PDB file of N, CA and C in Angstrom:
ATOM      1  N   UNK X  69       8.811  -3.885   8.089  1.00  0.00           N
ATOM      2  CA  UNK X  69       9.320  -3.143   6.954  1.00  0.00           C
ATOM      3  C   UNK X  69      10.508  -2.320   7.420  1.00  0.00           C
ATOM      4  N   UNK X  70      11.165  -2.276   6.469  1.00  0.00           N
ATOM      5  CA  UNK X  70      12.469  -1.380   7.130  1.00  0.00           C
ATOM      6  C   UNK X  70      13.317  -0.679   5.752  1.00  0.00           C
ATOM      7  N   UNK X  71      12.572   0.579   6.052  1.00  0.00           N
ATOM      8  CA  UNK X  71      12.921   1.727   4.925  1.00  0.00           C
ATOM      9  C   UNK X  71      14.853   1.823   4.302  1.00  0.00           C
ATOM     10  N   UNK X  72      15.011   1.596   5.525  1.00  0.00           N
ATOM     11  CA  UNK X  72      17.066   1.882   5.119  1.00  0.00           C
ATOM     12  C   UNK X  72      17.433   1.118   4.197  1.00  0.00           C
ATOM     13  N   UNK X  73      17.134  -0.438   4.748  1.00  0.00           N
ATOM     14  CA  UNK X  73      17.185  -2.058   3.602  1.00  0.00           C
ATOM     15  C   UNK X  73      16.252  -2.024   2.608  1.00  0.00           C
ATOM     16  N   UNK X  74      14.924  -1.408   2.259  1.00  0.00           N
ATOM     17  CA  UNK X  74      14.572  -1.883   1.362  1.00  0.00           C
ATOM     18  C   UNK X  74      13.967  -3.195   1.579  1.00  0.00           C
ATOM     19  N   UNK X  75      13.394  -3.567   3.092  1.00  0.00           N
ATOM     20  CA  UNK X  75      12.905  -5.307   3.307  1.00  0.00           C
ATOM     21  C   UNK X  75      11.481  -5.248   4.020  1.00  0.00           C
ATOM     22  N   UNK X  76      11.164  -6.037   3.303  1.00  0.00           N
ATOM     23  CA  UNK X  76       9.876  -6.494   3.926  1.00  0.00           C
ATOM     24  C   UNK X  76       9.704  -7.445   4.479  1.00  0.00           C
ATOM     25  N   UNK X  77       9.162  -7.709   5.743  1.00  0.00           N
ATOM     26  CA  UNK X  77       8.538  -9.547   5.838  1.00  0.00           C
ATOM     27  C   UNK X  77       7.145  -9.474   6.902  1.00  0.00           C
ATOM     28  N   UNK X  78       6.808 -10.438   6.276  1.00  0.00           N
ATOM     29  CA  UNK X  78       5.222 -10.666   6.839  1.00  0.00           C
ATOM     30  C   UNK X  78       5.408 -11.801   7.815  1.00  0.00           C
ATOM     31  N   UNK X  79       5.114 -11.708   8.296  1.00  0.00           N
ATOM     32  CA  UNK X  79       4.765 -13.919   9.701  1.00  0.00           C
ATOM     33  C   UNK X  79       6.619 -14.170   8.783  1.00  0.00           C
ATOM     34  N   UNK X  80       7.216 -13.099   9.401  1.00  0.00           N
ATOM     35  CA  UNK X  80       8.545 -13.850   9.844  1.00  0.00           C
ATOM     36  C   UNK X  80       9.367 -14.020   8.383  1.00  0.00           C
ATOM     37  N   UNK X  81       8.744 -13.153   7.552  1.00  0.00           N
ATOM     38  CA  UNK X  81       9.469 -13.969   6.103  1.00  0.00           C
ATOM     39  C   UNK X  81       9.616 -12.813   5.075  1.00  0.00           C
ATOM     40  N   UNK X  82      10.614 -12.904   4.230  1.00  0.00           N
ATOM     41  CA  UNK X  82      10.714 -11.694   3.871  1.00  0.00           C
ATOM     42  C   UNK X  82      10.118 -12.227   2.459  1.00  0.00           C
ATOM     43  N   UNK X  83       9.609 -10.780   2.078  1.00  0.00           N
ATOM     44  CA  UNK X  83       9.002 -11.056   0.780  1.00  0.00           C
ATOM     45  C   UNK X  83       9.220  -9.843  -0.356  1.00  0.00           C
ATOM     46  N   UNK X  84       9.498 -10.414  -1.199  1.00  0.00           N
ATOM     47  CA  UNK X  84      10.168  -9.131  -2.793  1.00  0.00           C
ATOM     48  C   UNK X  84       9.120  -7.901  -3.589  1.00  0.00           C
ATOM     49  N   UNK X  85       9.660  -7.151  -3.212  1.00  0.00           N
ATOM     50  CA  UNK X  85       8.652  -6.000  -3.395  1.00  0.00           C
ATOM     51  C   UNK X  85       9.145  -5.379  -4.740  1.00  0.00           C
ATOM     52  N   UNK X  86       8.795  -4.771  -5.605  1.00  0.00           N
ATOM     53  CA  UNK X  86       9.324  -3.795  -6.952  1.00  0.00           C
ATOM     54  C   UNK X  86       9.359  -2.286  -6.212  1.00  0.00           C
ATOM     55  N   UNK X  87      10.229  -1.639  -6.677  1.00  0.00           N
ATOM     56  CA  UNK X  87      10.283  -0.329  -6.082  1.00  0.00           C
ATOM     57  C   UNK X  87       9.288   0.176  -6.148  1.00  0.00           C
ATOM     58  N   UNK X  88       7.851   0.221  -6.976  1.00  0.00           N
ATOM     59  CA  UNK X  88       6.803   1.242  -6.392  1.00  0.00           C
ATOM     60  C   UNK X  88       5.890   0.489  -5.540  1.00  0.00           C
ATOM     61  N   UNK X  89       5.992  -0.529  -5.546  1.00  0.00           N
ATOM     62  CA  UNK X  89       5.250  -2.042  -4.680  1.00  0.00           C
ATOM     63  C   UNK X  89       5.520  -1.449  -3.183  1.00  0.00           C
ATOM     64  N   UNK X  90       6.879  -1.266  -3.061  1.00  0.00           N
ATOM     65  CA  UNK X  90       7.545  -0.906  -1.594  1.00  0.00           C
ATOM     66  C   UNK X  90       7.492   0.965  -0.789  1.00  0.00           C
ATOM     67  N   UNK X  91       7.479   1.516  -2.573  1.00  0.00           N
ATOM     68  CA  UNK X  91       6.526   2.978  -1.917  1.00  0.00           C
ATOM     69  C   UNK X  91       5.307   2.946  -1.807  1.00  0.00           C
ATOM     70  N   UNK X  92       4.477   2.072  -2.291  1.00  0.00           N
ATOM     71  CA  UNK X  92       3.294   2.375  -2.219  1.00  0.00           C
ATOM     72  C   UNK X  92       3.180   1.659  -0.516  1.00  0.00           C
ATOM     73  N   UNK X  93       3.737   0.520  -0.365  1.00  0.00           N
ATOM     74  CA  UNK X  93       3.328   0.256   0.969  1.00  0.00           C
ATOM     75  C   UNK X  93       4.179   1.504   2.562  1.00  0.00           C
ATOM     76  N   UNK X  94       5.128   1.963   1.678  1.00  0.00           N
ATOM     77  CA  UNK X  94       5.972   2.895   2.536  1.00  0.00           C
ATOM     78  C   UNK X  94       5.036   4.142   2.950  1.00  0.00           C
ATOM     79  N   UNK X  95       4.352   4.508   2.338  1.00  0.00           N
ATOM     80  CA  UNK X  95       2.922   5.481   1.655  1.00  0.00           C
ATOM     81  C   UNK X  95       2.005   5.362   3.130  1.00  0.00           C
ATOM     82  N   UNK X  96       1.543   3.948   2.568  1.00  0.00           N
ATOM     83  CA  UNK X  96       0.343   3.587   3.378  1.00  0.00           C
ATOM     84  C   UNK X  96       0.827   3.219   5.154  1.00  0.00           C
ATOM     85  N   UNK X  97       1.662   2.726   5.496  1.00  0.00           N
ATOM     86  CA  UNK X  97       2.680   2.836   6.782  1.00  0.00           C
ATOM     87  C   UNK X  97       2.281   4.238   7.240  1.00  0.00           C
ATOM     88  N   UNK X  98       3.218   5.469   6.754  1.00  0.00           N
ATOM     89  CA  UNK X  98       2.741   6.837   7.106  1.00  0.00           C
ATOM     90  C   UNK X  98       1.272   7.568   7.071  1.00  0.00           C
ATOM     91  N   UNK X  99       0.796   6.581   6.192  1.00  0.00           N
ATOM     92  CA  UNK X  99      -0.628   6.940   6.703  1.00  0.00           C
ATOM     93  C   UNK X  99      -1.491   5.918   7.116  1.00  0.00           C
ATOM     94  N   UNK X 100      -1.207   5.358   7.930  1.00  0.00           N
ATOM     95  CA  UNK X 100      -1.519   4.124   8.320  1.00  0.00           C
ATOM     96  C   UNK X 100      -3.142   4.516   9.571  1.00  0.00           C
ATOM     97  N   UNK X 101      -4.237   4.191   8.971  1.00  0.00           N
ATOM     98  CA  UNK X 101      -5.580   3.803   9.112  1.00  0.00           C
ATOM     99  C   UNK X 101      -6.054   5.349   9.030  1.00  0.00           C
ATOM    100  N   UNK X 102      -5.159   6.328   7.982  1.00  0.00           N
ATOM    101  CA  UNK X 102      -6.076   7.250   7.480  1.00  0.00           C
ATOM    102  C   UNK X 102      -6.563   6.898   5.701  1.00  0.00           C
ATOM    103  N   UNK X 103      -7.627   6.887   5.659  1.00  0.00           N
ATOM    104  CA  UNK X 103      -8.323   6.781   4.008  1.00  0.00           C
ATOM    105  C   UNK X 103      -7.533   7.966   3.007  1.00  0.00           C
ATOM    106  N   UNK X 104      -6.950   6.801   2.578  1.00  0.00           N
ATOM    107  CA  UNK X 104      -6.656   7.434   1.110  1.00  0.00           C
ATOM    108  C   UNK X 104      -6.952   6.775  -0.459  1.00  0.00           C
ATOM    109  N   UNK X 105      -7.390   8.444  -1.068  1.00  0.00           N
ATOM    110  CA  UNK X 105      -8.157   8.514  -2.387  1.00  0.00           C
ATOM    111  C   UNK X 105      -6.333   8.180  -3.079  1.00  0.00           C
ATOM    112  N   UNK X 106      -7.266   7.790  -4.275  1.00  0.00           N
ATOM    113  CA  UNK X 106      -6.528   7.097  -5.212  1.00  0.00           C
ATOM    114  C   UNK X 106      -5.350   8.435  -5.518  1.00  0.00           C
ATOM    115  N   UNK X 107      -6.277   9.346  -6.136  1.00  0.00           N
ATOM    116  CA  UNK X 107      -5.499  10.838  -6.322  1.00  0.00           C
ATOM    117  C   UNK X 107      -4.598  10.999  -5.437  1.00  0.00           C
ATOM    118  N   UNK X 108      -4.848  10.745  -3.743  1.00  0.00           N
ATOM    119  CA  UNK X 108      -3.686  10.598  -2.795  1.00  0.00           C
ATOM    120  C   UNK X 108      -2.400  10.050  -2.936  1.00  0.00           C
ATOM    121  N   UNK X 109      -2.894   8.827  -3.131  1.00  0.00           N
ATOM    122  CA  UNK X 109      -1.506   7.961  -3.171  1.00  0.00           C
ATOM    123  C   UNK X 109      -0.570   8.517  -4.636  1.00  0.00           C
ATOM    124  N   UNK X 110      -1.333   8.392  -5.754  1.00  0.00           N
ATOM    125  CA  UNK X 110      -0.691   8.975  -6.946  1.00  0.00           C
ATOM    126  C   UNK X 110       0.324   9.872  -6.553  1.00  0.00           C
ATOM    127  N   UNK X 111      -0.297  10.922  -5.764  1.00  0.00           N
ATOM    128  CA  UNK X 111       1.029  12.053  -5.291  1.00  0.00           C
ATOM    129  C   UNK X 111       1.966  11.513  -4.910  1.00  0.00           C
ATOM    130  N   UNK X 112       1.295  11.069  -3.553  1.00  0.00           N
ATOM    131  CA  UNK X 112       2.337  10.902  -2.139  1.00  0.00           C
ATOM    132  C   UNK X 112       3.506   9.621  -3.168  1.00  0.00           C
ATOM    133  N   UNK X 113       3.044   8.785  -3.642  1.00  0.00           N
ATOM    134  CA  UNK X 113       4.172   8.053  -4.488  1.00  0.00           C
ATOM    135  C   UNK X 113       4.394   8.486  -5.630  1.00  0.00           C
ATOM    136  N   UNK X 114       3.933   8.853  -6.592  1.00  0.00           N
ATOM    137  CA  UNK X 114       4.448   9.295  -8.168  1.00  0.00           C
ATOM    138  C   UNK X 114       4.410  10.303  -8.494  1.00  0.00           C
ATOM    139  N   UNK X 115       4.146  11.532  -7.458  1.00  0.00           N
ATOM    140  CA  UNK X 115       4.265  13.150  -7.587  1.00  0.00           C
ATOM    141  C   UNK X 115       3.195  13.470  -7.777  1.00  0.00           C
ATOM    142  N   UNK X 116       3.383  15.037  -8.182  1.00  0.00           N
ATOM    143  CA  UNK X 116       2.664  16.016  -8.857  1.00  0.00           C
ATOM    144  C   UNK X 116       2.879  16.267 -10.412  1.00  0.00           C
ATOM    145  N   UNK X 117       3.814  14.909 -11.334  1.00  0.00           N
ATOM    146  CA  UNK X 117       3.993  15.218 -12.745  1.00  0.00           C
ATOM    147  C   UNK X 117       3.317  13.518 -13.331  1.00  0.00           C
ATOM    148  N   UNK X 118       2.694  12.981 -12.381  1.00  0.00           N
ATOM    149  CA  UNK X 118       2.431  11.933 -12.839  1.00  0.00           C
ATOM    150  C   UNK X 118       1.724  11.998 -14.175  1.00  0.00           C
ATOM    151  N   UNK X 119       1.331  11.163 -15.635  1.00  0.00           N
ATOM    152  CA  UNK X 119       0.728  11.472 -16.480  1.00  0.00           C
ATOM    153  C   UNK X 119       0.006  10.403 -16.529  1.00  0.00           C
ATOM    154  N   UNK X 120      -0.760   9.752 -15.829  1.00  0.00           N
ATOM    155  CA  UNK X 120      -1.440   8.412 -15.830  1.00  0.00           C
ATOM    156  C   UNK X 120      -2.852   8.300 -15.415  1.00  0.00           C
ATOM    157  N   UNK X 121      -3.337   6.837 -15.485  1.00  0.00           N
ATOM    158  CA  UNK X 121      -4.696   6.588 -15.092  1.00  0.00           C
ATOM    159  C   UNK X 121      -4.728   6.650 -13.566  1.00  0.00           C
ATOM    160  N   UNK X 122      -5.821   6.798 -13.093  1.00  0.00           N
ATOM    161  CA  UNK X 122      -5.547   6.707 -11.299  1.00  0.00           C
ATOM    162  C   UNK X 122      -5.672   5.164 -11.192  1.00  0.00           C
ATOM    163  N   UNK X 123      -6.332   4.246 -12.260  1.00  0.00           N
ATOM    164  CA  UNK X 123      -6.380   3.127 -11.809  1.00  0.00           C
ATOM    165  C   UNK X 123      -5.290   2.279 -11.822  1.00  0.00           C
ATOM    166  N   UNK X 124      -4.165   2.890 -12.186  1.00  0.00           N
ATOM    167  CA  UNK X 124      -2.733   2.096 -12.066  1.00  0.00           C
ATOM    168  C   UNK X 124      -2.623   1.877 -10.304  1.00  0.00           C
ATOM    169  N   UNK X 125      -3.169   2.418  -9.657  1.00  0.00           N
ATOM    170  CA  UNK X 125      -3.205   1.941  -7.941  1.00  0.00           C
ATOM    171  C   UNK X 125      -3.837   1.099  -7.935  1.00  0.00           C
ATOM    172  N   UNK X 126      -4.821   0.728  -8.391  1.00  0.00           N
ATOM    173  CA  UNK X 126      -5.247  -0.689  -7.925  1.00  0.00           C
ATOM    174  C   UNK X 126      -5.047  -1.874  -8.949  1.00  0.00           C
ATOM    175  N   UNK X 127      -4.235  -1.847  -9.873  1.00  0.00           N
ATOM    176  CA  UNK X 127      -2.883  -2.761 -10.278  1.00  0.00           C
ATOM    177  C   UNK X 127      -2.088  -2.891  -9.437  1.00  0.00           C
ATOM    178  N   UNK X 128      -1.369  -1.928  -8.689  1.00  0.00           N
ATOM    179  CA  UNK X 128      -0.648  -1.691  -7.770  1.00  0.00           C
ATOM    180  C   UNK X 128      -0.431  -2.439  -6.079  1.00  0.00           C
ATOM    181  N   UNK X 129      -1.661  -2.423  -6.102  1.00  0.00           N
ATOM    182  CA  UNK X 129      -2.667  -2.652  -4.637  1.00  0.00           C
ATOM    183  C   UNK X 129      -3.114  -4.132  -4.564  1.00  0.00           C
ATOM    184  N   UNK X 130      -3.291  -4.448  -5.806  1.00  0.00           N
ATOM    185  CA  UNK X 130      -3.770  -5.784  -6.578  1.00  0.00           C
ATOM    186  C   UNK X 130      -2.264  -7.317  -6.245  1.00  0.00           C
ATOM    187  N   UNK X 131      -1.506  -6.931  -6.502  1.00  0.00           N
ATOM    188  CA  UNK X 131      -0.011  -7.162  -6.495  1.00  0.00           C
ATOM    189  C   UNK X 131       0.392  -7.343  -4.990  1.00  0.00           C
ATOM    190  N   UNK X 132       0.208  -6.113  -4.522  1.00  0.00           N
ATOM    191  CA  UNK X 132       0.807  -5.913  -2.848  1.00  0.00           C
ATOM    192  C   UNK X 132      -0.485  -7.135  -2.241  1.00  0.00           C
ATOM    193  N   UNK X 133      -1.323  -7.104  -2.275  1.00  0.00           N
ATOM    194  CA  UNK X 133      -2.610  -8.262  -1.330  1.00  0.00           C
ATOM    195  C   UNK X 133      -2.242  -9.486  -2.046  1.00  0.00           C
ATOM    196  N   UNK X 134      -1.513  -9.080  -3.146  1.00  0.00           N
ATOM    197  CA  UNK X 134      -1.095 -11.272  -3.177  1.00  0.00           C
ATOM    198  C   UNK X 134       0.152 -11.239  -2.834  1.00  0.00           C
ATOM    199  N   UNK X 135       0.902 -10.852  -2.652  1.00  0.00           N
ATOM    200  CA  UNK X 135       2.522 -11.013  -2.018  1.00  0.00           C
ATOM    201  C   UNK X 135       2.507 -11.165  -0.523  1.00  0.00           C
ATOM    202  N   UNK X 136       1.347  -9.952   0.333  1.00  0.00           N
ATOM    203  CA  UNK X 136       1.083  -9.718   1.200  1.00  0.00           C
ATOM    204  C   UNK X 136       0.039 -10.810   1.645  1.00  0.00           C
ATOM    205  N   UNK X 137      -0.661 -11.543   0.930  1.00  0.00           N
ATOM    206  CA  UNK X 137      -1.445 -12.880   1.391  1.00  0.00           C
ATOM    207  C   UNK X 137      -0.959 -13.109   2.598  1.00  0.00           C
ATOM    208  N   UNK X 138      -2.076 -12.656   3.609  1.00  0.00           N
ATOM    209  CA  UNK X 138      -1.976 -13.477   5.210  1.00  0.00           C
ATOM    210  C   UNK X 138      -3.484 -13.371   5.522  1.00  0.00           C
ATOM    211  N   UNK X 139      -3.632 -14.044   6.946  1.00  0.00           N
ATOM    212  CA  UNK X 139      -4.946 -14.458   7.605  1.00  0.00           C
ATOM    213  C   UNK X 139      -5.242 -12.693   7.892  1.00  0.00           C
ATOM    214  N   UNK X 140      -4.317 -12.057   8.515  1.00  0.00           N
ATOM    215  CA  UNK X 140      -4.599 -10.843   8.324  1.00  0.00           C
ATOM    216  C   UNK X 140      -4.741  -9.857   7.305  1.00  0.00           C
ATOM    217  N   UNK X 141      -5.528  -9.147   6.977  1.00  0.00           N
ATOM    218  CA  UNK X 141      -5.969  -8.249   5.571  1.00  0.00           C
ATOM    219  C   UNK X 141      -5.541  -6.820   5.883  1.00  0.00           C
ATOM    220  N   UNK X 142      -4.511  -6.672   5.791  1.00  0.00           N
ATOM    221  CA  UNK X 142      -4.040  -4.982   6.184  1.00  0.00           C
ATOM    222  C   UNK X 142      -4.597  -3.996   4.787  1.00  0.00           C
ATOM    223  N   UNK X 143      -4.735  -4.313   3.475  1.00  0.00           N
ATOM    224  CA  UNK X 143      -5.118  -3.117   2.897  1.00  0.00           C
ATOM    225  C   UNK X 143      -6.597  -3.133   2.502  1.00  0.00           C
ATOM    226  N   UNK X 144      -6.948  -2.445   2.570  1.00  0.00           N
ATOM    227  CA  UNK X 144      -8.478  -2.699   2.980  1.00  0.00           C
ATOM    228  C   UNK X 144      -9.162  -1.512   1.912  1.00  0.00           C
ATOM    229  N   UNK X 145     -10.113  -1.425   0.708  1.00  0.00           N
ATOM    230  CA  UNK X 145     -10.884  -1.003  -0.114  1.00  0.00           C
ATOM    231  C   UNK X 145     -11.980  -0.144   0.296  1.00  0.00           C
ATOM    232  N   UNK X 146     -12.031   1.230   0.393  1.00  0.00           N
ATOM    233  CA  UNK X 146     -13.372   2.212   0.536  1.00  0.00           C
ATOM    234  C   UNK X 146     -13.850   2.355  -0.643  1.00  0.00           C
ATOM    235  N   UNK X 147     -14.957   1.875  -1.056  1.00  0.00           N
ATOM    236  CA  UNK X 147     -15.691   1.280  -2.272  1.00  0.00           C
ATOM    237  C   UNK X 147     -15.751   3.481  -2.723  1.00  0.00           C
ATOM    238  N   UNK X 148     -15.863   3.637  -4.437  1.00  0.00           N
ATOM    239  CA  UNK X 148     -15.700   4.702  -4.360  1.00  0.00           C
ATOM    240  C   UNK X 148     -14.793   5.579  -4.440  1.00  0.00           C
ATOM    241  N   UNK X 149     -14.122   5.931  -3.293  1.00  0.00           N
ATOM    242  CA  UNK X 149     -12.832   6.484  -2.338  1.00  0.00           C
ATOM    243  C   UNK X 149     -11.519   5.982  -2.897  1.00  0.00           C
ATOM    244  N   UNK X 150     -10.814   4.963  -2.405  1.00  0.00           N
ATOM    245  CA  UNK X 150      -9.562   4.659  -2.049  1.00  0.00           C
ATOM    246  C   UNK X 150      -9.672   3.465  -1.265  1.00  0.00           C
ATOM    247  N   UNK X 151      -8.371   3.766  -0.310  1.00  0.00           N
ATOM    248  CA  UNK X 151      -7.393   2.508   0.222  1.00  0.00           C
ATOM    249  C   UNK X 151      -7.728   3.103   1.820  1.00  0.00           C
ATOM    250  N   UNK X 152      -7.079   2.187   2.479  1.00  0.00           N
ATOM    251  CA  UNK X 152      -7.046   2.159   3.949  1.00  0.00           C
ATOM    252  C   UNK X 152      -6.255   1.165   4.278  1.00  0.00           C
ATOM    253  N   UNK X 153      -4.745   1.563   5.173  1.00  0.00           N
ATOM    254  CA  UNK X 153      -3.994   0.442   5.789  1.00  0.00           C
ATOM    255  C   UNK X 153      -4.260   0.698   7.055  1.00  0.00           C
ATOM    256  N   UNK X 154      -4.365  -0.943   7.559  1.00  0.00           N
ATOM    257  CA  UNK X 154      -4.918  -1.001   9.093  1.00  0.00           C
ATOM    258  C   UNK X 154      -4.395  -2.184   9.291  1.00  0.00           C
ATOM    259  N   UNK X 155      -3.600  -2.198  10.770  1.00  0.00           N
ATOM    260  CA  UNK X 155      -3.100  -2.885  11.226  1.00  0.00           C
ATOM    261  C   UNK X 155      -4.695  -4.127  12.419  1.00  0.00           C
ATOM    262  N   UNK X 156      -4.146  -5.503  12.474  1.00  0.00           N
ATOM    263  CA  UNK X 156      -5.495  -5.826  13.090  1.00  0.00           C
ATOM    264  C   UNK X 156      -6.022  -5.427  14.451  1.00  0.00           C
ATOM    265  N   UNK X 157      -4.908  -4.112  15.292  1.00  0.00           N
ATOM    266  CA  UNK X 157      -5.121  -4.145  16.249  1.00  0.00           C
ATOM    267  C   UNK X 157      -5.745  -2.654  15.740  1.00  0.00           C
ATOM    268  N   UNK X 158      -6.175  -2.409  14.964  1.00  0.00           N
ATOM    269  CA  UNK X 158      -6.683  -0.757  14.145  1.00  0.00           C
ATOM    270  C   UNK X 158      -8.119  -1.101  14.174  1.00  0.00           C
ATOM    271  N   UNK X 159      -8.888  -2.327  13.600  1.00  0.00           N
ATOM    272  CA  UNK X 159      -9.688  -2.443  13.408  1.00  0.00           C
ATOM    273  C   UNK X 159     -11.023  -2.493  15.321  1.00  0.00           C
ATOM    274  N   UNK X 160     -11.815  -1.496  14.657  1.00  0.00           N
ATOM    275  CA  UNK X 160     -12.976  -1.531  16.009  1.00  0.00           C
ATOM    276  C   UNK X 160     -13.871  -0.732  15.036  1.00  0.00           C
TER     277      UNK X 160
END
């Protein structure tokens, strides 16, 4: 990922993100294999004036794991809770 360009690529390939597609994964990068609640991310990407459902993140999240389709599963579901990005060398 590379914040300046605006690019993503997974196994070598770049792939098209929508601008909150690319904060939300910009989000999860900086907090990368700490758990975050839905209420979290809402901030950290759409402020403190957001006027919405919290479940617009996992529309959100929904989108990013099919673009992001690989053998590896970086965003990962705390049933309950939130999200968790983890890289596969995160997981023990």
């Amino acid at each position: 990922m590379f914040s300046t360009t605006k690019k993503v690529f997974v196994n070598q390939k770049e792939i098209s993100l929508t601008k909150t597609e690319f904060l939300i994964l910009e989000y999860f990068m900086k907090n990368r294999a700490i758990s975050c609640s839905r209420e979290k991310i809402l901030t950290g990407v759409w402020g403190y004036d957001f006027d919405g459902e919290e479940k617009i993140v996992d529309v959100y999240i929904n989108s990013l794991r099919k673009k992001m389709d690989t053998e590896s599963k970086y965003i990962h579901t705390i049933r309950g809770f939130g999200y968790i990005f983890q890289y596969k060398e995160d997981w023990k």
